[in-house]
Amino acid sequence: MSSKNPTLLGGAMIIAGTVVGAGMFANPTATSGIWFTGSLLVLLYTWFSMLSSGLMLLEVNTHYPHGASFDTMVKDLLGQGWNVVNGVAVAFVLYLLTYAYIFVGGDLTAQGLGKLAGSEIGLPVGQLVFFAVLALCVWASTWLVDRLTTLLIGGMVIAFFWATGGLIGSVQLPVLFDTQAPAGTQYGIYLAAALPVCLASFGFHGNVSSLLKYFHGDAKKVARSLWFGTLIALVIYVLWQLAIQGNLPRNEFAPVIEAGGQVSVLIQTLSQFVPTGNMEWILSFFAYLAIATSFLGVTLGLFDYLADLFKWDDSAAGRTKTATLTFLPPLVCCLLFPTGFVTVIGYVGLAATVWTALIPAMLLYKSRRKFPQNQSYRVYAGMGLIVWVFAFGVINIAAQVLSQLEIVPVFKG
């Protein structure tokens, strides 16, 4: 169970791998209303706010024993009521994402195994293979997650630039900045639809306590991992926006929006304006690696949260109990109800906002009053940053609610 030799690169890869998941494919569609310039501003705003809230959690976490997660911190600083609210939000998001990743990753695994075997492989078999290999890594150690995630991220980077290299080189500035749009075209009115999706694209907060434990309490090393990991994700997102929105005109996005950002439809529509070659299968490979790394990161965060909640130790027996509670419920649900997550996945962003923005701001506010002399790690800025992150959470909740109730305009292409 040893963490062996933790490296800054490994920590950054765990964060980048958790962040860059299948949600990346939703970004160009969600931001099509505000288009490229607007999407850059929203991505930068979201990146800074989510990084700041993660660093807030890190500062708070330094006041507690290694391995302490949300349950310990929220109960101590905010009380049992907030701890229940936060616990439900954390469990809802992390269990649902685990469930979704087993379904999607299992489907892609079944397809891949079927091609290798020359015969059809059932979805349950693919799900079990995908699940067994990756869950074993999380059970074994964070070090193994570190090494496997680094390898997978390397493959993702190669696949990403292989798929998008030609698109980035063929970007047309009039398309990118929508200069041919009719006079009076509006962009800002579609902001509410973009914010919650971008927030969900920068979720890593369940891994903060895991990394602090992994780096033996070296908070500065954890902070650098958060910076580097989220910056890698930000660069990938911006280049992806550039590749898509620089080639596919804004007024041609209707089929992609109607299909919910489905990769095959996106590429089919894009191919009408620029050669896409083997882009579909390369992006499918990229998506598979992204799902695998996100599964590792999400379940690592859930694993350590549950270990803290039930106070199970890091022995083989303790980790086995934690792994059982981490992996068995989403696996059983996925096998019995393979598409049930579709009905509730839209609420992930809403629940995630609670423990990635509101709770971190509240924890830091309380923590600095309870531990005024601590100097082992202190996040930049003061009360202004706490207000910024809390307001960021409130704005995202309002945007999510208004969008789902269709009170704000929704871009249709």
Coordinates of N, CA, C and O in Angstrom, one line a residue, residues 24-170:
M24 N -15.1 17.0 -22.0 CA -14.4 17.9 -23.0 C -15.2 18.0 -24.3 O -15.3 19.1 -24.9
F25 N -15.9 16.9 -24.7 CA -16.6 16.9 -25.9 C -17.9 17.8 -25.8 O -18.5 18.1 -26.8
A26 N -18.3 18.1 -24.6 CA -19.5 18.9 -24.4 C -19.2 20.4 -24.5 O -20.0 21.2 -24.7
N27 N -17.9 20.8 -24.3 CA -17.5 22.2 -24.2 C -17.8 23.0 -25.5 O -18.4 24.1 -25.4
P28 N -17.4 22.5 -26.7 CA -17.7 23.3 -27.9 C -19.2 23.5 -28.1 O -19.6 24.6 -28.5
T29 N -20.0 22.5 -27.8 CA -21.4 22.6 -27.9 C -22.0 23.6 -26.9 O -22.8 24.5 -27.2
A30 N -21.6 23.4 -25.6 CA -22.2 24.3 -24.6 C -21.8 25.7 -24.7 O -22.5 26.6 -24.3
T31 N -20.6 26.0 -25.4 CA -20.1 27.4 -25.5 C -20.4 27.9 -26.9 O -19.9 29.0 -27.3
S32 N -21.2 27.2 -27.7 CA -21.4 27.6 -29.1 C -22.2 28.9 -29.2 O -22.0 29.7 -30.1
G33 N -23.0 29.2 -28.2 CA -23.7 30.4 -28.2 C -22.9 31.6 -27.9 O -23.0 32.7 -28.5
I34 N -21.9 31.5 -27.0 CA -21.0 32.6 -26.7 C -19.8 32.7 -27.6 O -19.0 33.6 -27.6
W35 N -19.5 31.6 -28.3 CA -18.5 31.4 -29.3 C -17.1 31.5 -28.7 O -16.9 31.5 -27.5
F36 N -16.1 31.7 -29.6 CA -14.7 31.4 -29.2 C -14.2 32.5 -28.1 O -13.7 32.1 -27.1
T37 N -14.4 33.7 -28.4 CA -13.9 34.7 -27.4 C -14.6 34.6 -26.1 O -14.0 34.6 -25.0
G38 N -15.9 34.4 -26.2 CA -16.7 34.2 -24.9 C -16.3 32.9 -24.2 O -16.2 32.9 -23.0
S39 N -16.0 31.8 -25.0 CA -15.6 30.6 -24.3 C -14.3 30.7 -23.7 O -14.0 30.1 -22.6
L40 N -13.3 31.5 -24.3 CA -12.0 31.7 -23.6 C -12.2 32.4 -22.3 O -11.6 32.0 -21.3
L41 N -13.0 33.4 -22.2 CA -13.3 34.1 -21.0 C -13.9 33.2 -19.9 O -13.5 33.3 -18.8
V42 N -14.9 32.4 -20.3 CA -15.5 31.6 -19.4 C -14.6 30.5 -18.9 O -14.6 30.2 -17.7
L43 N -13.8 29.9 -19.8 CA -12.8 28.9 -19.4 C -11.8 29.4 -18.4 O -11.4 28.8 -17.4
L44 N -11.3 30.6 -18.7 CA -10.3 31.3 -17.8 C -10.9 31.6 -16.4 O -10.3 31.3 -15.4
Y45 N -12.1 32.1 -16.5 CA -12.8 32.4 -15.2 C -13.1 31.2 -14.4 O -12.9 31.2 -13.2
T46 N -13.5 30.1 -15.1 CA -13.8 28.9 -14.4 C -12.5 28.2 -13.9 O -12.5 27.7 -12.7
W47 N -11.5 28.2 -14.7 CA -10.2 27.6 -14.3 C -9.7 28.3 -13.0 O -9.3 27.6 -12.1
F48 N -9.6 29.6 -13.0 CA -9.1 30.4 -11.9 C -9.9 30.1 -10.6 O -9.4 29.9 -9.6
S49 N -11.2 30.1 -10.8 CA -12.1 30.0 -9.6 C -12.0 28.5 -9.1 O -12.0 28.4 -7.8
M50 N -12.0 27.5 -9.9 CA -11.9 26.2 -9.5 C -10.5 25.8 -8.9 O -10.4 25.1 -7.9
L51 N -9.5 26.4 -9.5 CA -8.1 26.2 -9.0 C -8.1 26.8 -7.6 O -7.6 26.2 -6.6
S52 N -8.6 28.0 -7.4 CA -8.6 28.7 -6.2 C -9.3 28.0 -5.1 O -8.9 27.8 -3.9
S53 N -10.5 27.4 -5.4 CA -11.3 26.7 -4.4 C -10.6 25.4 -4.1 O -10.6 24.9 -2.9
G54 N -9.9 24.8 -5.0 CA -9.1 23.6 -4.7 C -7.9 23.9 -3.8 O -7.6 23.1 -2.8
L55 N -7.3 25.0 -4.0 CA -6.2 25.5 -3.1 C -6.7 25.8 -1.7 O -6.0 25.7 -0.7
M56 N -7.9 26.4 -1.7 CA -8.6 26.6 -0.4 C -8.8 25.3 0.4 O -8.5 25.3 1.6
L57 N -9.2 24.3 -0.2 CA -9.4 23.0 0.4 C -8.0 22.5 0.9 O -7.9 21.9 2.0
L58 N -7.0 22.7 0.1 CA -5.6 22.3 0.5 C -5.2 23.0 1.8 O -4.7 22.3 2.7
E59 N -5.4 24.3 1.9 CA -5.0 25.0 3.1 C -5.8 24.5 4.3 O -5.2 24.2 5.4
V60 N -7.1 24.3 4.2 CA -7.9 23.8 5.3 C -7.4 22.4 5.7 O -7.3 22.0 6.8
N61 N -7.1 21.6 4.7 CA -6.7 20.2 4.9 C -5.4 20.0 5.7 O -5.1 19.0 6.4
T62 N -4.5 21.1 5.6 CA -3.2 21.0 6.3 C -3.4 21.0 7.8 O -2.5 20.7 8.5
H63 N -4.6 21.4 8.3 CA -4.8 21.5 9.7 C -5.3 20.1 10.3 O -5.5 20.0 11.5
Y64 N -5.4 19.1 9.5 CA -6.0 17.8 9.9 C -5.0 16.7 9.5 O -4.1 16.9 8.7
P65 N -5.2 15.6 10.2 CA -4.3 14.4 9.9 C -4.3 14.0 8.4 O -5.3 14.2 7.7
H66 N -3.2 13.5 7.9 CA -3.1 13.0 6.5 C -4.2 11.9 6.3 O -4.4 11.0 7.1
G67 N -5.0 12.1 5.2 CA -6.1 11.2 4.9 C -7.4 11.7 5.3 O -8.4 11.2 4.9
A68 N -7.4 12.8 6.1 CA -8.7 13.5 6.4 C -9.3 14.1 5.2 O -8.6 14.8 4.4
S69 N -10.6 13.9 5.0 CA -11.2 14.4 3.7 C -12.4 15.3 4.2 O -12.4 15.8 5.3
F70 N -13.3 15.4 3.3 CA -14.5 16.3 3.5 C -15.2 16.1 4.8 O -15.6 17.0 5.6
D71 N -15.4 14.8 5.1 CA -16.2 14.5 6.3 C -15.6 15.1 7.6 O -16.3 15.7 8.4
T72 N -14.3 14.9 7.8 CA -13.6 15.4 9.0 C -13.6 16.9 9.0 O -14.0 17.5 10.0
M73 N -13.3 17.6 7.9 CA -13.2 19.0 7.8 C -14.5 19.7 8.0 O -14.7 20.7 8.7
V74 N -15.5 19.3 7.2 CA -16.8 19.9 7.2 C -17.5 19.8 8.6 O -18.1 20.7 9.1
K75 N -17.4 18.6 9.1 CA -18.0 18.3 10.4 C -17.4 19.2 11.5 O -18.1 19.8 12.4
D76 N -16.1 19.3 11.5 CA -15.4 20.1 12.5 C -15.7 21.6 12.4 O -15.9 22.3 13.4
L77 N -15.6 22.1 11.1 CA -15.7 23.6 10.9 C -17.1 24.1 10.7 O -17.4 25.3 11.1
L78 N -18.0 23.3 10.0 CA -19.3 23.8 9.7 C -20.4 23.1 10.4 O -21.6 23.6 10.3
G79 N -20.1 22.0 11.0 CA -21.2 21.3 11.8 C -21.8 20.2 11.0 O -21.6 20.0 9.8
Q80 N -22.6 19.4 11.8 CA -23.2 18.2 11.2 C -24.2 18.4 10.1 O -24.3 17.7 9.1
G81 N -24.9 19.5 10.2 CA -25.9 19.8 9.1 C -25.3 20.0 7.8 O -25.7 19.4 6.8
W82 N -24.3 20.9 7.7 CA -23.6 21.1 6.5 C -22.8 19.9 6.0 O -22.7 19.6 4.8
N83 N -22.4 19.1 7.0 CA -21.7 17.8 6.6 C -22.6 16.9 5.9 O -22.1 16.2 5.0
V84 N -23.8 16.8 6.3 CA -24.8 15.9 5.7 C -25.1 16.4 4.2 O -25.0 15.6 3.3
V85 N -25.3 17.7 4.1 CA -25.5 18.3 2.8 C -24.3 18.0 1.9 O -24.5 17.6 0.7
N86 N -23.1 18.3 2.4 CA -21.9 18.1 1.6 C -21.7 16.7 1.2 O -21.3 16.3 0.1
G87 N -21.9 15.8 2.2 CA -21.7 14.4 2.0 C -22.6 13.8 0.9 O -22.2 13.0 0.1
V88 N -23.9 14.2 1.0 CA -24.9 13.8 -0.1 C -24.4 14.3 -1.4 O -24.4 13.5 -2.4
A89 N -23.9 15.5 -1.5 CA -23.5 16.1 -2.8 C -22.3 15.4 -3.3 O -22.2 15.0 -4.5
V90 N -21.3 15.1 -2.4 CA -20.1 14.4 -2.9 C -20.4 13.0 -3.3 O -19.9 12.6 -4.4
A91 N -21.2 12.3 -2.5 CA -21.5 10.9 -2.9 C -22.3 10.8 -4.2 O -22.0 10.0 -5.1
F92 N -23.3 11.8 -4.4 CA -24.1 11.8 -5.6 C -23.2 12.0 -6.8 O -23.3 11.2 -7.8
V93 N -22.3 13.0 -6.8 CA -21.5 13.3 -8.0 C -20.5 12.1 -8.2 O -20.4 11.6 -9.4
L94 N -19.7 11.7 -7.2 CA -18.7 10.7 -7.5 C -19.2 9.4 -7.8 O -18.7 8.7 -8.7
Y95 N -20.3 8.9 -7.1 CA -20.9 7.6 -7.5 C -21.5 7.7 -8.9 O -21.4 6.7 -9.7
L96 N -22.2 8.8 -9.2 CA -22.8 8.9 -10.5 C -21.8 8.9 -11.6 O -22.0 8.2 -12.7
L97 N -20.7 9.6 -11.4 CA -19.6 9.7 -12.4 C -19.0 8.3 -12.6 O -18.7 7.8 -13.7
T98 N -18.8 7.6 -11.5 CA -18.2 6.2 -11.5 C -19.1 5.3 -12.3 O -18.7 4.6 -13.2
Y99 N -20.4 5.4 -12.0 CA -21.4 4.7 -12.8 C -21.4 5.0 -14.3 O -21.3 4.0 -15.1
A100 N -21.3 6.2 -14.6 CA -21.3 6.6 -16.0 C -20.0 6.2 -16.7 O -20.1 5.7 -17.9
Y101 N -18.9 6.3 -16.0 CA -17.6 5.9 -16.6 C -17.6 4.4 -16.9 O -17.0 3.9 -17.8
I102 N -18.1 3.6 -15.9 CA -18.1 2.1 -16.1 C -19.0 1.8 -17.3 O -18.6 0.9 -18.1
F103 N -20.1 2.5 -17.5 CA -21.0 2.2 -18.6 C -20.3 2.5 -20.0 O -20.2 1.7 -20.9
V104 N -19.8 3.8 -20.1 CA -19.2 4.2 -21.3 C -17.9 3.5 -21.6 O -17.6 3.0 -22.7
G105 N -17.0 3.4 -20.5 CA -15.7 2.7 -20.7 C -15.9 1.2 -21.0 O -15.2 0.6 -21.8
G106 N -17.0 0.6 -20.4 CA -17.3 -0.8 -20.6 C -17.7 -1.0 -22.1 O -17.4 -2.0 -22.7
D107 N -18.5 -0.1 -22.6 CA -19.0 -0.2 -23.9 C -17.9 -0.1 -24.9 O -17.8 -1.0 -25.9
L108 N -17.0 0.8 -24.7 CA -15.8 0.9 -25.6 C -14.9 -0.3 -25.5 O -14.3 -0.7 -26.5
T109 N -14.7 -0.8 -24.3 CA -13.9 -2.0 -24.1 C -14.5 -3.2 -24.8 O -13.8 -4.0 -25.4
A110 N -15.8 -3.4 -24.7 CA -16.5 -4.5 -25.4 C -16.3 -4.4 -26.9 O -16.0 -5.4 -27.5
Q111 N -16.4 -3.2 -27.4 CA -16.2 -3.0 -28.9 C -14.7 -3.4 -29.3 O -14.5 -4.0 -30.3
G112 N -13.8 -2.9 -28.5 CA -12.4 -3.2 -28.7 C -12.1 -4.7 -28.6 O -11.4 -5.2 -29.5
L113 N -12.6 -5.3 -27.6 CA -12.3 -6.8 -27.4 C -13.0 -7.6 -28.5 O -12.5 -8.6 -29.0
G114 N -14.2 -7.1 -29.0 CA -14.9 -7.7 -30.1 C -14.1 -7.7 -31.4 O -14.1 -8.7 -32.1
K115 N -13.5 -6.6 -31.6 CA -12.6 -6.5 -32.9 C -11.4 -7.4 -32.8 O -11.0 -8.0 -33.8
L116 N -10.8 -7.5 -31.6 CA -9.7 -8.4 -31.4 C -10.0 -9.8 -31.5 O -9.3 -10.6 -32.1
A117 N -11.2 -10.2 -31.0 CA -11.6 -11.6 -31.0 C -12.3 -12.0 -32.2 O -12.5 -13.2 -32.5
G118 N -12.7 -11.0 -33.0 CA -13.5 -11.3 -34.3 C -14.9 -11.8 -34.0 O -15.5 -12.3 -34.9
S119 N -15.4 -11.5 -32.9 CA -16.8 -11.8 -32.6 C -17.4 -10.8 -31.6 O -16.6 -10.1 -30.9
E120 N -18.7 -10.7 -31.5 CA -19.3 -9.8 -30.6 C -19.1 -10.1 -29.1 O -19.2 -11.2 -28.7
I121 N -18.7 -9.1 -28.4 CA -18.5 -9.2 -26.9 C -19.6 -8.5 -26.2 O -19.9 -7.3 -26.5
G122 N -20.3 -9.1 -25.3 CA -21.4 -8.5 -24.6 C -21.0 -7.3 -23.7 O -19.9 -7.2 -23.2
L123 N -21.9 -6.3 -23.6 CA -21.6 -5.1 -22.8 C -21.2 -5.4 -21.3 O -20.2 -4.9 -20.8
P124 N -21.9 -6.4 -20.6 CA -21.4 -6.7 -19.3 C -20.0 -7.2 -19.2 O -19.3 -6.8 -18.2
V125 N -19.5 -7.9 -20.2 CA -18.1 -8.4 -20.2 C -17.2 -7.2 -20.3 O -16.2 -7.1 -19.5
G126 N -17.5 -6.3 -21.2 CA -16.7 -5.1 -21.4 C -16.6 -4.3 -20.1 O -15.6 -3.8 -19.7
Q127 N -17.8 -4.1 -19.4 CA -17.8 -3.4 -18.2 C -17.0 -4.0 -17.1 O -16.3 -3.3 -16.4
L128 N -17.1 -5.3 -17.0 CA -16.4 -6.0 -15.9 C -14.8 -5.9 -16.2 O -14.1 -5.8 -15.2
V129 N -14.4 -6.1 -17.4 CA -13.0 -6.0 -17.7 C -12.5 -4.6 -17.4 O -11.4 -4.4 -16.8
F130 N -13.2 -3.6 -18.0 CA -12.8 -2.2 -17.7 C -12.7 -1.9 -16.2 O -11.8 -1.3 -15.7
F131 N -13.7 -2.3 -15.5 CA -13.9 -2.0 -14.1 C -12.7 -2.8 -13.3 O -12.1 -2.2 -12.5
A132 N -12.5 -4.1 -13.6 CA -11.6 -4.9 -12.8 C -10.2 -4.3 -12.9 O -9.5 -4.2 -11.8
V133 N -9.7 -4.0 -14.1 CA -8.3 -3.5 -14.2 C -8.1 -2.2 -13.5 O -7.1 -2.1 -12.7
L134 N -9.0 -1.3 -13.7 CA -8.8 0.1 -13.1 C -9.1 0.1 -11.6 O -8.4 0.8 -10.8
A135 N -10.1 -0.6 -11.2 CA -10.5 -0.7 -9.7 C -9.3 -1.3 -8.9 O -9.0 -0.9 -7.8
L136 N -8.7 -2.3 -9.5 CA -7.5 -3.0 -8.8 C -6.4 -2.0 -8.6 O -5.8 -2.0 -7.5
C137 N -6.2 -1.1 -9.5 CA -5.1 0.0 -9.4 C -5.5 0.9 -8.2 O -4.6 1.2 -7.4
V138 N -6.7 1.3 -8.1 CA -7.1 2.2 -7.0 C -7.0 1.5 -5.7 O -6.5 2.1 -4.7
W139 N -7.4 0.3 -5.6 CA -7.3 -0.5 -4.4 C -5.8 -0.6 -4.0 O -5.5 -0.5 -2.8
A140 N -4.9 -0.9 -4.9 CA -3.5 -1.2 -4.6 C -2.8 0.0 -4.0 O -2.3 -0.1 -2.9
S141 N -2.9 1.2 -4.7 CA -2.2 2.4 -4.1 C -2.4 3.6 -5.0 O -2.6 3.4 -6.2
T142 N -2.2 4.8 -4.4 CA -2.2 6.0 -5.2 C -1.0 6.0 -6.1 O -1.1 6.6 -7.2
W143 N 0.1 5.4 -5.7 CA 1.3 5.4 -6.6 C 1.0 4.7 -7.9 O 1.4 5.1 -9.0
L144 N 0.3 3.6 -7.9 CA -0.1 2.9 -9.1 C -1.0 3.7 -10.0 O -0.9 3.8 -11.2
V145 N -2.0 4.4 -9.3 CA -2.8 5.3 -10.1 C -2.0 6.4 -10.7 O -2.2 6.8 -11.9
D146 N -1.0 7.0 -10.0 CA -0.1 8.0 -10.5 C 0.6 7.4 -11.8 O 0.6 8.1 -12.9
R147 N 1.2 6.3 -11.7 CA 2.0 5.7 -12.9 C 1.1 5.4 -14.1 O 1.4 5.8 -15.2
L148 N -0.1 4.8 -13.8 CA -0.9 4.4 -14.9 C -1.5 5.7 -15.5 O -1.7 5.8 -16.8
T149 N -1.9 6.7 -14.7 CA -2.5 7.9 -15.2 C -1.5 8.7 -16.1 O -1.8 9.2 -17.1
T150 N -0.2 8.7 -15.6 CA 0.8 9.4 -16.4 C 1.0 8.7 -17.8 O 1.1 9.4 -18.8
L151 N 0.9 7.4 -17.8 CA 1.0 6.7 -19.1 C -0.2 7.0 -20.0 O -0.1 7.2 -21.2
L152 N -1.4 7.0 -19.4 CA -2.6 7.2 -20.2 C -2.7 8.7 -20.7 O -3.1 8.9 -21.8
I153 N -2.2 9.6 -19.9 CA -2.2 11.0 -20.3 C -1.2 11.2 -21.4 O -1.5 12.0 -22.4
G154 N -0.1 10.5 -21.4 CA 0.8 10.6 -22.5 C 0.2 10.1 -23.8 O 0.3 10.7 -24.9
G155 N -0.6 9.0 -23.7 CA -1.3 8.5 -24.9 C -2.4 9.5 -25.4 O -2.6 9.7 -26.5
M156 N -3.1 10.2 -24.4 CA -4.1 11.2 -24.7 C -3.5 12.4 -25.5 O -4.1 12.8 -26.4
V157 N -2.3 12.8 -25.0 CA -1.7 14.0 -25.7 C -1.3 13.6 -27.1 O -1.6 14.4 -28.0
I158 N -0.8 12.4 -27.3 CA -0.4 12.0 -28.7 C -1.7 11.9 -29.5 O -1.7 12.4 -30.7
A159 N -2.7 11.3 -29.0 CA -3.9 11.1 -29.8 C -4.6 12.5 -30.1 O -5.1 12.7 -31.2
F160 N -4.5 13.4 -29.1 CA -5.2 14.7 -29.2 C -4.5 15.5 -30.4 O -5.2 16.0 -31.3
F161 N -3.2 15.5 -30.4 CA -2.5 16.3 -31.4 C -2.5 15.6 -32.8 O -2.5 16.3 -33.8
W162 N -2.6 14.3 -32.7 CA -2.7 13.5 -34.0 C -4.1 13.9 -34.6 O -4.2 14.1 -35.8
A163 N -5.1 13.9 -33.8 CA -6.5 14.2 -34.3 C -6.7 15.6 -34.7 O -7.4 15.9 -35.7
T164 N -6.1 16.6 -33.9 CA -6.5 18.0 -34.1 C -5.4 18.8 -34.8 O -5.6 20.0 -35.1
G165 N -4.2 18.2 -35.0 CA -3.1 19.0 -35.6 C -3.5 19.6 -36.9 O -3.3 20.8 -37.2
G166 N -4.2 18.9 -37.8 CA -4.6 19.5 -39.1 C -5.7 20.5 -38.9 O -5.7 21.5 -39.6
L167 N -6.5 20.3 -38.0 CA -7.6 21.3 -37.7 C -7.1 22.6 -37.2 O -7.5 23.7 -37.6
I168 N -6.1 22.5 -36.3 CA -5.5 23.7 -35.7 C -4.8 24.5 -36.8 O -4.9 25.7 -36.9
G169 N -4.2 23.8 -37.7 CA -3.4 24.5 -38.8 C -4.4 25.1 -39.9 O -3.9 26.0 -40.6
S170 N -5.6 24.6 -39.9 CA -6.6 25.1 -40.9 C -7.6 26.1 -40.3 O -8.6 26.4 -41.0

